[in-house]
Coordinates of C-alpha atoms in Angstrom, one line a residue:
M151 CA 137.1 14.8 -97.9
S152 CA 138.8 18.1 -98.7
P153 CA 138.1 20.0 -101.9
Q154 CA 141.7 19.4 -103.1
S155 CA 141.6 15.6 -102.8
K156 CA 138.1 15.5 -104.4
S157 CA 139.6 17.3 -107.4
R158 CA 142.4 14.8 -107.8
K159 CA 140.0 11.8 -107.8
K160 CA 138.1 13.4 -110.6
K161 CA 141.2 13.4 -112.8
Q162 CA 141.7 9.6 -112.3
G163 CA 138.2 8.9 -113.6
K164 CA 134.8 8.9 -111.9
A165 CA 134.3 5.7 -109.8
P166 CA 130.8 4.7 -108.7
G167 CA 130.2 6.5 -105.4
R168 CA 128.5 4.8 -102.4
R169 CA 125.5 6.6 -101.0
P170 CA 125.7 7.7 -97.4
E171 CA 124.0 5.2 -95.1
Q172 CA 120.5 6.5 -94.2
K173 CA 120.0 6.5 -90.5
S174 CA 116.5 6.1 -89.1
P175 CA 115.2 9.2 -87.3
Y176 CA 113.8 6.7 -84.8
G177 CA 117.1 5.0 -84.0
A178 CA 117.5 6.5 -80.5
L179 CA 113.8 5.8 -79.8
L180 CA 114.2 2.1 -80.8
E181 CA 117.4 1.7 -78.8
S182 CA 115.7 3.0 -75.6
A183 CA 112.6 1.0 -76.3
A184 CA 114.7 -2.2 -76.7
A185 CA 116.0 -1.7 -73.2
L186 CA 112.4 -1.8 -71.9
R187 CA 111.6 -5.2 -73.2
S188 CA 112.6 -7.1 -70.1
E189 CA 111.7 -4.3 -67.6
S190 CA 108.3 -3.6 -66.1
W191 CA 105.0 -2.3 -67.5
L192 CA 105.3 0.5 -65.0
L193 CA 108.7 1.7 -66.4
A194 CA 107.2 1.3 -69.9
D195 CA 104.3 3.6 -69.1
A196 CA 106.7 6.2 -67.6
W197 CA 108.9 6.0 -70.7
A198 CA 106.0 6.4 -73.1
S199 CA 104.6 9.3 -71.1
E200 CA 107.9 11.2 -71.3
L201 CA 108.1 10.5 -75.0
Y202 CA 104.5 11.8 -75.4
A203 CA 105.5 14.9 -73.5
T204 CA 108.6 15.4 -75.7
L205 CA 106.4 15.2 -78.9
W206 CA 103.9 17.7 -77.4
L207 CA 106.5 20.2 -76.3
A208 CA 108.2 20.1 -79.7
G209 CA 104.9 20.5 -81.5
S210 CA 105.4 17.2 -83.3
G211 CA 102.5 15.0 -84.3
H212 CA 101.8 11.6 -82.7
T213 CA 100.5 9.8 -85.8
P214 CA 103.7 10.0 -88.0
M215 CA 105.7 8.2 -85.3
V216 CA 103.1 5.6 -84.7
E217 CA 102.8 4.9 -88.5
A218 CA 106.6 4.6 -88.8
L219 CA 106.8 2.1 -85.9
K220 CA 103.8 0.2 -87.4
A221 CA 105.8 -0.4 -90.6
M222 CA 108.8 -2.0 -88.7
D223 CA 109.3 -5.7 -88.0
D224 CA 111.2 -4.9 -84.9
P225 CA 110.6 -6.1 -81.3
A226 CA 111.7 -2.6 -80.1
A227 CA 109.0 -1.0 -82.3
L228 CA 106.3 -3.3 -80.8
T229 CA 107.6 -2.5 -77.3
A230 CA 107.3 1.2 -78.0
L231 CA 103.7 0.8 -79.4
R232 CA 102.6 -1.3 -76.5
A233 CA 103.9 1.3 -74.1
L234 CA 102.3 4.2 -76.0
S235 CA 99.0 2.4 -76.0
G236 CA 98.9 3.0 -72.2
V237 CA 99.2 6.7 -72.0
G238 CA 97.7 9.9 -73.4
S239 CA 94.2 10.5 -74.7
A240 CA 91.8 7.7 -75.6
E241 CA 92.2 8.5 -79.3
H242 CA 96.0 8.3 -79.1
R243 CA 96.0 5.1 -77.0
A244 CA 93.6 3.4 -79.5
E245 CA 95.9 4.5 -82.4
A246 CA 99.0 3.0 -80.8
F247 CA 97.1 -0.2 -79.8
A248 CA 95.9 -0.8 -83.4
A249 CA 99.4 -0.3 -84.7
A250 CA 100.8 -2.7 -82.1
E251 CA 98.2 -5.3 -83.0
T252 CA 99.3 -5.0 -86.7
V253 CA 103.0 -5.5 -85.8
A254 CA 102.2 -8.4 -83.5
A255 CA 100.2 -10.1 -86.1
R256 CA 103.3 -10.3 -88.3
G257 CA 104.9 -12.5 -85.6
V258 CA 107.1 -9.9 -83.9
A259 CA 107.9 -10.9 -80.3
E260 CA 106.1 -9.1 -77.5
P261 CA 107.8 -7.5 -74.5
S262 CA 108.1 -9.8 -71.5
W263 CA 105.7 -7.6 -69.4
Y264 CA 102.9 -7.4 -71.8
V265 CA 99.7 -9.4 -71.0
P266 CA 96.9 -9.2 -73.6
G267 CA 93.6 -7.9 -72.5
T268 CA 94.9 -6.5 -69.2
A269 CA 93.8 -3.0 -67.9
A270 CA 94.7 -1.1 -64.8
D271 CA 91.9 -1.7 -62.3
F272 CA 91.1 0.7 -59.4
R273 CA 92.2 -0.7 -56.0
D274 CA 92.1 2.3 -53.6
A275 CA 92.9 6.0 -53.2
F276 CA 93.6 8.4 -50.4
L277 CA 94.1 12.1 -49.6
V278 CA 96.7 13.8 -47.5
T279 CA 96.7 17.6 -46.9
N280 CA 98.4 20.2 -44.9
L281 CA 96.5 21.9 -42.0
L282 CA 95.0 24.7 -44.2
G283 CA 94.1 22.3 -47.0
D284 CA 96.2 24.3 -49.5
V285 CA 98.6 21.5 -50.4
E286 CA 97.2 18.1 -51.3
V287 CA 98.6 14.7 -52.2
V288 CA 96.1 12.4 -53.9
A289 CA 97.3 8.8 -54.2
I290 CA 95.6 6.4 -56.5
T291 CA 96.5 2.7 -56.7
Q292 CA 95.5 0.5 -59.6
E293 CA 96.3 -3.1 -60.2
R294 CA 97.5 -4.6 -63.5
A295 CA 98.5 -8.2 -64.1
G296 CA 98.6 -8.6 -60.4
V297 CA 101.0 -5.7 -59.7
G298 CA 100.0 -2.6 -57.8
E299 CA 100.9 0.7 -59.2
T300 CA 100.5 4.0 -57.4
V301 CA 100.4 7.5 -58.9
L302 CA 100.9 10.4 -56.5
F303 CA 99.4 13.8 -57.5
M304 CA 100.8 16.7 -55.6
R305 CA 98.4 19.6 -56.2
Q306 CA 97.2 23.0 -55.0
P307 CA 93.7 24.5 -55.5
V308 CA 93.8 27.1 -58.3
L309 CA 97.3 26.2 -59.4
G310 CA 96.6 22.5 -60.2
A311 CA 99.2 19.7 -60.3
T312 CA 102.6 20.7 -59.1
A313 CA 104.2 17.3 -59.3
I314 CA 103.2 13.7 -60.4
E315 CA 105.1 10.7 -59.2
L316 CA 104.8 7.0 -60.1
F317 CA 105.6 4.1 -57.7
S318 CA 105.4 0.3 -57.6
T319 CA 103.0 0.0 -54.6
P320 CA 104.8 -1.5 -51.6
D321 CA 103.6 -4.8 -50.2
E322 CA 102.3 -2.9 -47.1
G323 CA 99.9 -0.9 -49.3
T324 CA 99.2 2.6 -50.3
V325 CA 98.6 3.9 -46.8
A326 CA 102.1 2.8 -45.8
L327 CA 103.6 4.7 -48.7
L328 CA 101.8 7.8 -47.6
E329 CA 102.7 7.4 -44.0
D330 CA 106.4 7.2 -45.0
M331 CA 105.9 10.4 -47.0
I332 CA 104.4 12.2 -44.0
A333 CA 107.1 10.9 -41.7
S334 CA 109.9 12.1 -44.1
T335 CA 108.5 15.6 -44.4
P336 CA 107.8 16.7 -40.8
D337 CA 105.2 19.5 -40.3
A338 CA 104.4 19.5 -44.0
F339 CA 101.2 17.3 -43.8
Q340 CA 98.7 16.3 -41.3
D341 CA 98.8 12.7 -40.0
A342 CA 95.3 11.9 -41.4
V343 CA 95.0 9.7 -44.4
T344 CA 91.5 10.0 -45.8
P345 CA 90.0 7.4 -48.1
L346 CA 88.7 8.5 -51.5
S347 CA 86.5 6.8 -54.0
A348 CA 87.4 6.5 -57.7
S349 CA 85.0 9.3 -58.5
D350 CA 86.4 11.5 -55.7
V351 CA 89.8 11.2 -57.3
Y352 CA 88.4 12.0 -60.7
D353 CA 86.5 15.1 -59.4
R354 CA 89.7 16.4 -57.8
V355 CA 92.4 15.6 -60.4
W356 CA 90.7 15.6 -63.8
P357 CA 90.3 19.4 -63.9
D358 CA 94.0 19.7 -63.2
I359 CA 94.8 17.5 -66.2
E360 CA 92.6 19.5 -68.4
Q361 CA 94.0 22.7 -67.1
F362 CA 97.6 21.5 -67.8
W363 CA 96.9 20.5 -71.4
E364 CA 95.3 23.9 -72.0
E365 CA 98.0 26.0 -70.3
G366 CA 101.1 23.8 -70.5
P367 CA 104.3 24.5 -68.7
D368 CA 105.6 28.1 -68.6
E369 CA 108.4 29.1 -70.9
E370 CA 111.1 28.9 -68.3
T371 CA 110.0 25.3 -67.4
E372 CA 109.7 24.3 -71.0
E373 CA 113.2 25.5 -71.8
G374 CA 114.6 23.6 -68.9
L375 CA 112.8 20.4 -69.8
I376 CA 113.9 20.2 -73.4
G377 CA 117.3 18.4 -73.5
S378 CA 117.5 18.0 -69.7
E379 CA 117.5 14.8 -67.8
D380 CA 117.7 16.5 -64.4
V381 CA 114.4 18.4 -64.4
R382 CA 111.2 16.6 -63.1
H383 CA 108.0 18.3 -64.0
P384 CA 104.3 17.2 -64.2
V385 CA 104.5 17.3 -68.1
Q386 CA 106.6 14.2 -68.0
L387 CA 103.8 12.1 -66.5
I388 CA 100.8 14.1 -67.5
A389 CA 100.0 11.6 -70.4
L390 CA 100.1 8.7 -68.0
A391 CA 97.9 10.6 -65.5
D392 CA 95.5 11.3 -68.4
A393 CA 95.1 7.6 -69.1
R394 CA 94.9 6.5 -65.5
V395 CA 92.5 9.1 -64.2
S396 CA 90.1 8.9 -67.2
A397 CA 89.7 5.2 -66.5
L398 CA 88.3 5.9 -63.1
V399 CA 84.7 6.8 -64.2
P400 CA 82.4 5.5 -66.8
S401 CA 82.1 7.3 -70.1
G402 CA 79.7 10.3 -69.9
Y403 CA 80.4 10.9 -66.2
V404 CA 80.1 14.6 -65.3
I405 CA 81.8 16.2 -62.3
P406 CA 79.2 17.6 -59.9
S407 CA 79.1 21.4 -60.0
I408 CA 78.9 23.8 -57.0
S409 CA 75.8 25.9 -57.2
P410 CA 76.3 29.7 -58.0
E411 CA 74.1 30.3 -55.0
R412 CA 76.9 29.1 -52.8
T413 CA 78.7 32.5 -53.4
D414 CA 75.8 34.4 -51.8
E415 CA 75.7 31.9 -48.9
V416 CA 79.3 32.3 -48.1
V417 CA 79.4 36.1 -48.5
E418 CA 76.6 36.5 -46.1
A419 CA 78.1 34.0 -43.6
F420 CA 81.3 36.0 -43.7
L421 CA 79.6 39.3 -43.1
A422 CA 77.6 37.7 -40.2
S423 CA 80.9 36.4 -38.6
E424 CA 83.0 38.3 -36.2
H425 CA 85.1 39.9 -39.0
G426 CA 85.5 43.2 -37.3
I427 CA 85.7 45.3 -40.5
A428 CA 84.1 48.7 -40.0
D429 CA 83.6 49.2 -43.8
V430 CA 81.1 46.4 -44.4
E431 CA 80.8 47.2 -48.2
A432 CA 84.6 46.8 -48.7
A433 CA 84.3 43.4 -46.8
R434 CA 81.4 42.5 -49.0
A435 CA 83.2 43.4 -52.2
F436 CA 86.3 41.3 -51.2
A437 CA 84.3 38.3 -50.1
R438 CA 82.3 38.3 -53.3
I439 CA 85.5 38.3 -55.4
V440 CA 87.1 35.4 -53.6
A441 CA 83.9 33.4 -53.2
S442 CA 82.8 33.7 -56.8
S443 CA 86.3 32.9 -58.0
A444 CA 86.2 29.6 -56.1
V445 CA 82.7 28.7 -57.4
E446 CA 83.9 29.4 -61.0
Q447 CA 86.7 27.0 -60.4
N448 CA 84.2 24.5 -58.9
R449 CA 85.7 24.8 -55.5
D450 CA 83.9 25.4 -52.3
P451 CA 84.6 29.1 -51.3
V452 CA 85.7 28.3 -47.8
V453 CA 88.4 26.0 -48.9
Y454 CA 91.3 28.5 -49.1
G455 CA 94.9 28.4 -48.0
P456 CA 97.8 30.7 -48.5
A457 CA 98.7 29.5 -52.0
S458 CA 95.2 29.6 -53.4
L459 CA 94.4 32.9 -51.8
T460 CA 97.6 34.4 -53.2
A461 CA 96.7 33.1 -56.7
V462 CA 93.2 34.5 -56.6
L463 CA 94.4 37.9 -55.2
I464 CA 96.9 38.2 -58.1
L465 CA 94.7 36.7 -60.9
N466 CA 91.4 38.2 -59.9
V467 CA 92.3 41.4 -58.2
A468 CA 95.8 42.7 -59.2
A469 CA 95.4 41.7 -62.9
K470 CA 91.8 42.8 -63.2
L471 CA 90.6 45.5 -60.8
H472 CA 91.5 49.0 -59.9
V473 CA 91.5 49.3 -56.1
S474 CA 91.5 52.8 -54.5
D475 CA 94.2 53.8 -52.0
E476 CA 91.7 53.7 -49.2
D477 CA 90.6 50.1 -50.0
L478 CA 94.2 49.0 -50.5
A479 CA 94.9 50.2 -47.0
L480 CA 91.9 48.1 -45.8
L481 CA 92.9 44.9 -47.6
P482 CA 95.4 43.5 -45.0
E483 CA 92.6 43.6 -42.3
I484 CA 90.0 42.1 -44.7
V485 CA 92.3 39.4 -45.9
R486 CA 93.1 38.3 -42.4
A487 CA 89.4 38.3 -41.5
W488 CA 88.6 36.2 -44.5
A489 CA 91.5 33.8 -43.7
Y490 CA 90.2 33.3 -40.1
F491 CA 86.6 32.9 -41.4
T492 CA 87.5 30.0 -43.8
A493 CA 89.4 28.2 -41.1
D494 CA 86.4 28.5 -38.7
A495 CA 84.0 27.4 -41.5
R496 CA 85.9 24.2 -41.9
D497 CA 86.1 23.5 -38.2
L498 CA 89.9 23.5 -38.2
P499 CA 91.7 23.7 -34.8
R500 CA 91.2 27.4 -34.2
D501 CA 94.4 28.5 -32.5
E502 CA 96.6 26.3 -34.7
A503 CA 94.9 27.4 -37.9
R504 CA 95.1 31.1 -37.0
A505 CA 98.7 30.7 -36.1
A506 CA 99.4 29.1 -39.5
W507 CA 97.6 31.9 -41.3
D508 CA 99.5 34.6 -39.2
E509 CA 102.8 33.0 -40.3
E510 CA 101.8 33.0 -44.0
L511 CA 99.8 36.2 -44.4
P512 CA 102.7 38.6 -44.6
T513 CA 104.0 36.7 -47.7
V514 CA 100.5 36.6 -49.2
L515 CA 100.1 40.3 -48.9
A516 CA 103.6 41.1 -50.1
E517 CA 103.2 39.0 -53.2
F518 CA 99.8 40.7 -53.9
S519 CA 101.4 44.2 -53.4
E520 CA 104.2 43.3 -55.8
A521 CA 101.8 42.1 -58.4
Y522 CA 99.5 45.1 -57.9
A523 CA 102.5 47.4 -58.6
D524 CA 103.4 45.6 -61.8
P525 CA 103.0 48.0 -64.7
E526 CA 102.0 45.2 -67.1
L527 CA 99.2 44.1 -64.8
E528 CA 98.1 47.7 -64.3
A529 CA 97.6 48.0 -68.0
E530 CA 95.3 45.0 -68.1
R531 CA 92.9 46.2 -65.4
D532 CA 89.4 47.1 -66.7
G533 CA 87.3 46.8 -63.6
Q534 CA 86.7 48.2 -60.2
F535 CA 87.1 46.7 -56.8
R536 CA 83.7 48.3 -55.8

């Protein structure tokens, strides 16, 4: 209404005005939840996990939304709460479940996929890696209401989860799913599919989940995720992963720790190997840095590949230590010797592993050199290489 027409109406006498219709801030949420009612539990979990991620990225609280849904006599609200009770932390799941029970007690219809008292039970799990063990896929299959559901965790040591995917397990089983993945990405992975126990999966993946919640996506990724339907990132399924992985072990379970003594063992083994470094103290200093970094991350020091070695060189050397020009000149030789040593220590095929390292080392060293020349990292250094 323009200011001019508003003025004319006033001259004719003030008529009772109608208040603008109040739209629920949860209208879009309820609409999308309604579409899930006749879908699958698997899709509901994925939907809830993405909703959880949206709230987390926006800094919005979980509780206000749950309380608002709890007050509604709406099948879509109950669907949303049933879905939310399957993802996120134990506290958030319990909060959503209690709210769902309250709504259901008022006679609101349940979604078609919901089966009371059903949990996702561990069926099997497997590991696939590349030759140098630097890229891993951990597949965990759980069964709920007679349906197999597989979560794939793509991860790298040091860097953590790089992607998470969710699948309805094929009738042929989890191994068939992984074999299809290997066949569709030639040379990316070894053919071996290694069985894992439930605790093996937890030991490998749970630290990634904790790391992700602590660090979150970087700013560029976060900006791309908000308001975009085209970007796929671990944040979208991290809440689902949290719930699924935490259910693998009993309450109070503690991940076994690698002994600090392992650092000394590996450093001495490296120095006793045919490393060919004339400056033994430079070799010792480097080996101690990378070995202790791995132990601090609860990784065995000999399990290194190009991505993990690059990460440690940047995070633990370029960002922390002053390295003399003489030692910088020695680093390419030392890094290559360390790479070969780790491959031998894991009994990898010698020629194949060394060829893989030779292909990757120029990139590893170039990325380290670029980081070491960064003025911002230079300003942070407060230690010495040796």
